[in-house]
Amino acid sequence: MTTSDRDRDTRGRARQARPRDALGRPLPYGAEGVEPVSEEALPPADTLRLARELVDAGRPFSAHEVLEARWKAGPAEERDLWQGLAQLCVAMTHAARGNQTGADRLFERAAGRLADFAATGREAHGLDLDDVVASARRHHGTF
């Protein structure tokens, strides 16, 4: 089902059927965009691997979508970890699109969320969160 302003699935949930560029910007229908990522959550190690690959390929918006799927499907006690990582990718997307103010705000928000998660002492699936937080605060956002 499609409405004039939003694509919807059969349950009425918003879906983006338009192709997108590498930074997540919608392209005209029929244009060739980047391959969309699955909306299905991956296991943590696979999520991190794919997110890194997407960031390295210049697709931080897609990496954000992969991390967002994990945060929504994961346990509540890991929410700050996955949201923080997703926010890093959105910050990188804003920076690449030329919105440095938005990028700065999201880098700092991501750093705070990840620092909060690190303070719990929970497993971060092999990530060195001190390093990730420091990187976010330097506005490099790589993990």
mmCIF file of C-alpha atoms in Angstrom:
data_model
loop_
_atom_site.group_PDB
_atom_site.id
_atom_site.type_symbol
_atom_site.label_atom_id
_atom_site.label_comp_id
_atom_site.label_asym_id
_atom_site.label_seq_id
_atom_site.Cartn_x
_atom_site.Cartn_y
_atom_site.Cartn_z
ATOM 1 C CA MET A 1 0.000 0.000 0.000
ATOM 2 C CA THR A 2 1.382 3.413 -0.898
ATOM 3 C CA THR A 3 0.161 6.819 0.137
ATOM 4 C CA SER A 4 1.102 10.067 -1.483
ATOM 5 C CA ASP A 5 3.766 10.879 1.090
ATOM 6 C CA ARG A 6 4.864 7.579 2.737
ATOM 7 C CA ASP A 7 5.256 3.987 1.644
ATOM 8 C CA ARG A 8 3.472 1.570 3.978
ATOM 9 C CA ASP A 9 3.437 -2.191 4.348
ATOM 10 C CA THR A 10 0.233 -4.229 4.582
ATOM 11 C CA ARG A 11 0.010 -3.496 8.328
ATOM 12 C CA GLY A 12 0.286 0.242 7.758
ATOM 13 C CA ARG A 13 3.863 0.518 9.037
ATOM 14 C CA ALA A 14 6.094 3.027 7.300
ATOM 15 C CA ARG A 15 8.454 1.435 4.806
ATOM 16 C CA GLN A 16 10.769 3.214 2.449
ATOM 17 C CA ALA A 17 10.338 1.776 -1.015
ATOM 18 C CA ARG A 18 12.241 4.600 -2.688
ATOM 19 C CA PRO A 19 15.870 3.893 -3.490
ATOM 20 C CA ARG A 20 18.455 5.697 -1.371
ATOM 21 C CA ASP A 21 21.955 6.973 -1.936
ATOM 22 C CA ALA A 22 24.922 5.889 0.194
ATOM 23 C CA LEU A 23 24.076 8.538 2.807
ATOM 24 C CA GLY A 24 20.447 7.492 3.106
ATOM 25 C CA ARG A 25 18.939 10.296 1.056
ATOM 26 C CA PRO A 26 15.869 9.203 -0.913
ATOM 27 C CA LEU A 27 16.266 9.110 -4.672
ATOM 28 C CA PRO A 28 13.474 9.316 -7.240
ATOM 29 C CA TYR A 29 11.486 6.134 -7.811
ATOM 30 C CA GLY A 30 13.201 4.110 -10.517
ATOM 31 C CA ALA A 31 16.665 5.519 -9.783
ATOM 32 C CA GLU A 32 19.461 3.143 -8.887
ATOM 33 C CA GLY A 33 20.386 3.358 -5.224
ATOM 34 C CA VAL A 34 22.510 1.335 -2.843
ATOM 35 C CA GLU A 35 21.438 -2.147 -1.828
ATOM 36 C CA PRO A 36 19.094 -1.862 1.177
ATOM 37 C CA VAL A 37 20.006 -3.681 4.379
ATOM 38 C CA SER A 38 17.724 -6.184 6.047
ATOM 39 C CA GLU A 39 15.404 -4.964 8.764
ATOM 40 C CA GLU A 40 15.952 -8.249 10.614
ATOM 41 C CA ALA A 41 18.191 -8.099 13.664
ATOM 42 C CA LEU A 42 21.463 -9.991 13.426
ATOM 43 C CA PRO A 43 23.351 -11.560 16.324
ATOM 44 C CA PRO A 44 25.631 -9.039 18.090
ATOM 45 C CA ALA A 45 28.927 -10.115 16.455
ATOM 46 C CA ASP A 46 27.353 -10.114 12.982
ATOM 47 C CA THR A 47 25.751 -6.739 13.667
ATOM 48 C CA LEU A 48 29.098 -5.195 14.572
ATOM 49 C CA ARG A 49 30.889 -6.814 11.621
ATOM 50 C CA LEU A 50 28.297 -5.624 9.091
ATOM 51 C CA ALA A 51 28.068 -2.136 10.615
ATOM 52 C CA ARG A 52 31.859 -1.768 10.345
ATOM 53 C CA GLU A 53 31.809 -2.953 6.732
ATOM 54 C CA LEU A 54 29.080 -0.462 5.866
ATOM 55 C CA VAL A 55 30.905 2.432 7.563
ATOM 56 C CA ASP A 56 34.123 1.465 5.759
ATOM 57 C CA ALA A 57 32.171 1.448 2.474
ATOM 58 C CA GLY A 58 30.927 5.006 3.110
ATOM 59 C CA ARG A 59 27.427 3.915 4.152
ATOM 60 C CA PRO A 60 27.001 5.072 7.765
ATOM 61 C CA PHE A 61 23.239 5.484 7.288
ATOM 62 C CA SER A 62 22.905 1.790 6.427
ATOM 63 C CA ALA A 63 25.145 0.903 9.374
ATOM 64 C CA HIS A 64 22.746 2.859 11.589
ATOM 65 C CA GLU A 65 19.839 0.761 10.277
ATOM 66 C CA VAL A 66 21.677 -2.490 11.092
ATOM 67 C CA LEU A 67 22.460 -1.262 14.614
ATOM 68 C CA GLU A 68 18.919 0.019 15.104
ATOM 69 C CA ALA A 69 17.495 -3.417 14.275
ATOM 70 C CA ARG A 70 19.782 -4.962 16.932
ATOM 71 C CA TRP A 71 18.793 -2.366 19.566
ATOM 72 C CA LYS A 72 15.087 -2.911 18.951
ATOM 73 C CA ALA A 73 15.426 -6.714 19.125
ATOM 74 C CA GLY A 74 18.024 -6.930 21.886
ATOM 75 C CA PRO A 75 17.689 -7.051 25.627
ATOM 76 C CA ALA A 76 16.738 -3.830 27.403
ATOM 77 C CA GLU A 77 19.992 -3.827 29.362
ATOM 78 C CA GLU A 78 21.931 -3.436 26.073
ATOM 79 C CA ARG A 79 19.793 -0.615 24.716
ATOM 80 C CA ASP A 80 22.316 2.160 25.482
ATOM 81 C CA LEU A 81 25.063 0.211 23.717
ATOM 82 C CA TRP A 82 23.184 -0.305 20.460
ATOM 83 C CA GLN A 83 21.501 3.110 20.489
ATOM 84 C CA GLY A 84 24.825 4.801 21.139
ATOM 85 C CA LEU A 85 26.475 2.980 18.252
ATOM 86 C CA ALA A 86 23.529 3.791 15.974
ATOM 87 C CA GLN A 87 23.795 7.458 16.997
ATOM 88 C CA LEU A 88 27.473 7.430 16.038
ATOM 89 C CA CYS A 89 26.493 6.317 12.561
ATOM 90 C CA VAL A 90 23.813 8.987 12.305
ATOM 91 C CA ALA A 91 26.400 11.553 13.418
ATOM 92 C CA MET A 92 28.736 10.352 10.663
ATOM 93 C CA THR A 93 25.850 10.615 8.202
ATOM 94 C CA HIS A 94 25.157 14.209 9.247
ATOM 95 C CA ALA A 95 28.845 15.087 8.956
ATOM 96 C CA ALA A 96 29.075 13.547 5.480
ATOM 97 C CA ARG A 97 25.968 15.482 4.417
ATOM 98 C CA GLY A 98 27.556 18.736 5.628
ATOM 99 C CA ASN A 99 25.459 19.188 8.778
ATOM 100 C CA GLN A 100 28.282 19.623 11.291
ATOM 101 C CA THR A 101 26.044 21.079 14.010
ATOM 102 C CA GLY A 102 23.791 18.017 13.921
ATOM 103 C CA ALA A 103 26.828 15.747 13.759
ATOM 104 C CA ASP A 104 28.438 17.378 16.795
ATOM 105 C CA ARG A 105 25.273 17.015 18.845
ATOM 106 C CA LEU A 106 24.846 13.359 17.937
ATOM 107 C CA PHE A 107 28.508 12.509 18.506
ATOM 108 C CA GLU A 108 28.193 13.917 22.014
ATOM 109 C CA ARG A 109 24.849 12.226 22.670
ATOM 110 C CA ALA A 110 26.302 8.903 21.456
ATOM 111 C CA ALA A 111 29.395 9.337 23.635
ATOM 112 C CA GLY A 112 27.204 9.938 26.680
ATOM 113 C CA ARG A 113 24.994 6.941 26.014
ATOM 114 C CA LEU A 114 28.017 4.676 25.446
ATOM 115 C CA ALA A 115 29.774 5.993 28.558
ATOM 116 C CA ASP A 116 26.624 5.252 30.551
ATOM 117 C CA PHE A 117 26.608 1.706 29.192
ATOM 118 C CA ALA A 118 30.336 1.267 29.935
ATOM 119 C CA ALA A 119 29.727 2.363 33.536
ATOM 120 C CA THR A 120 27.425 -0.649 34.023
ATOM 121 C CA GLY A 121 30.336 -3.035 33.450
ATOM 122 C CA ARG A 122 28.242 -5.126 31.049
ATOM 123 C CA GLU A 123 29.868 -6.940 28.136
ATOM 124 C CA ALA A 124 30.180 -4.761 25.051
ATOM 125 C CA HIS A 125 30.658 -7.645 22.608
ATOM 126 C CA GLY A 126 34.401 -7.057 22.309
ATOM 127 C CA LEU A 127 34.271 -3.284 21.843
ATOM 128 C CA ASP A 128 36.652 -1.088 23.799
ATOM 129 C CA LEU A 129 34.042 1.446 24.851
ATOM 130 C CA ASP A 130 36.568 3.828 26.388
ATOM 131 C CA ASP A 131 38.178 4.071 22.948
ATOM 132 C CA VAL A 132 34.819 4.384 21.172
ATOM 133 C CA VAL A 133 33.684 7.148 23.534
ATOM 134 C CA ALA A 134 36.989 9.017 23.110
ATOM 135 C CA SER A 135 36.682 8.691 19.342
ATOM 136 C CA ALA A 136 33.108 9.992 19.375
ATOM 137 C CA ARG A 137 34.167 12.969 21.454
ATOM 138 C CA ARG A 138 36.907 13.706 18.906
ATOM 139 C CA HIS A 139 34.149 13.504 16.255
ATOM 140 C CA HIS A 140 35.691 10.676 14.316
ATOM 141 C CA GLY A 141 32.943 8.212 15.189
ATOM 142 C CA THR A 142 34.686 5.027 14.093
ATOM 143 C CA PHE A 143 34.319 1.841 16.087
#
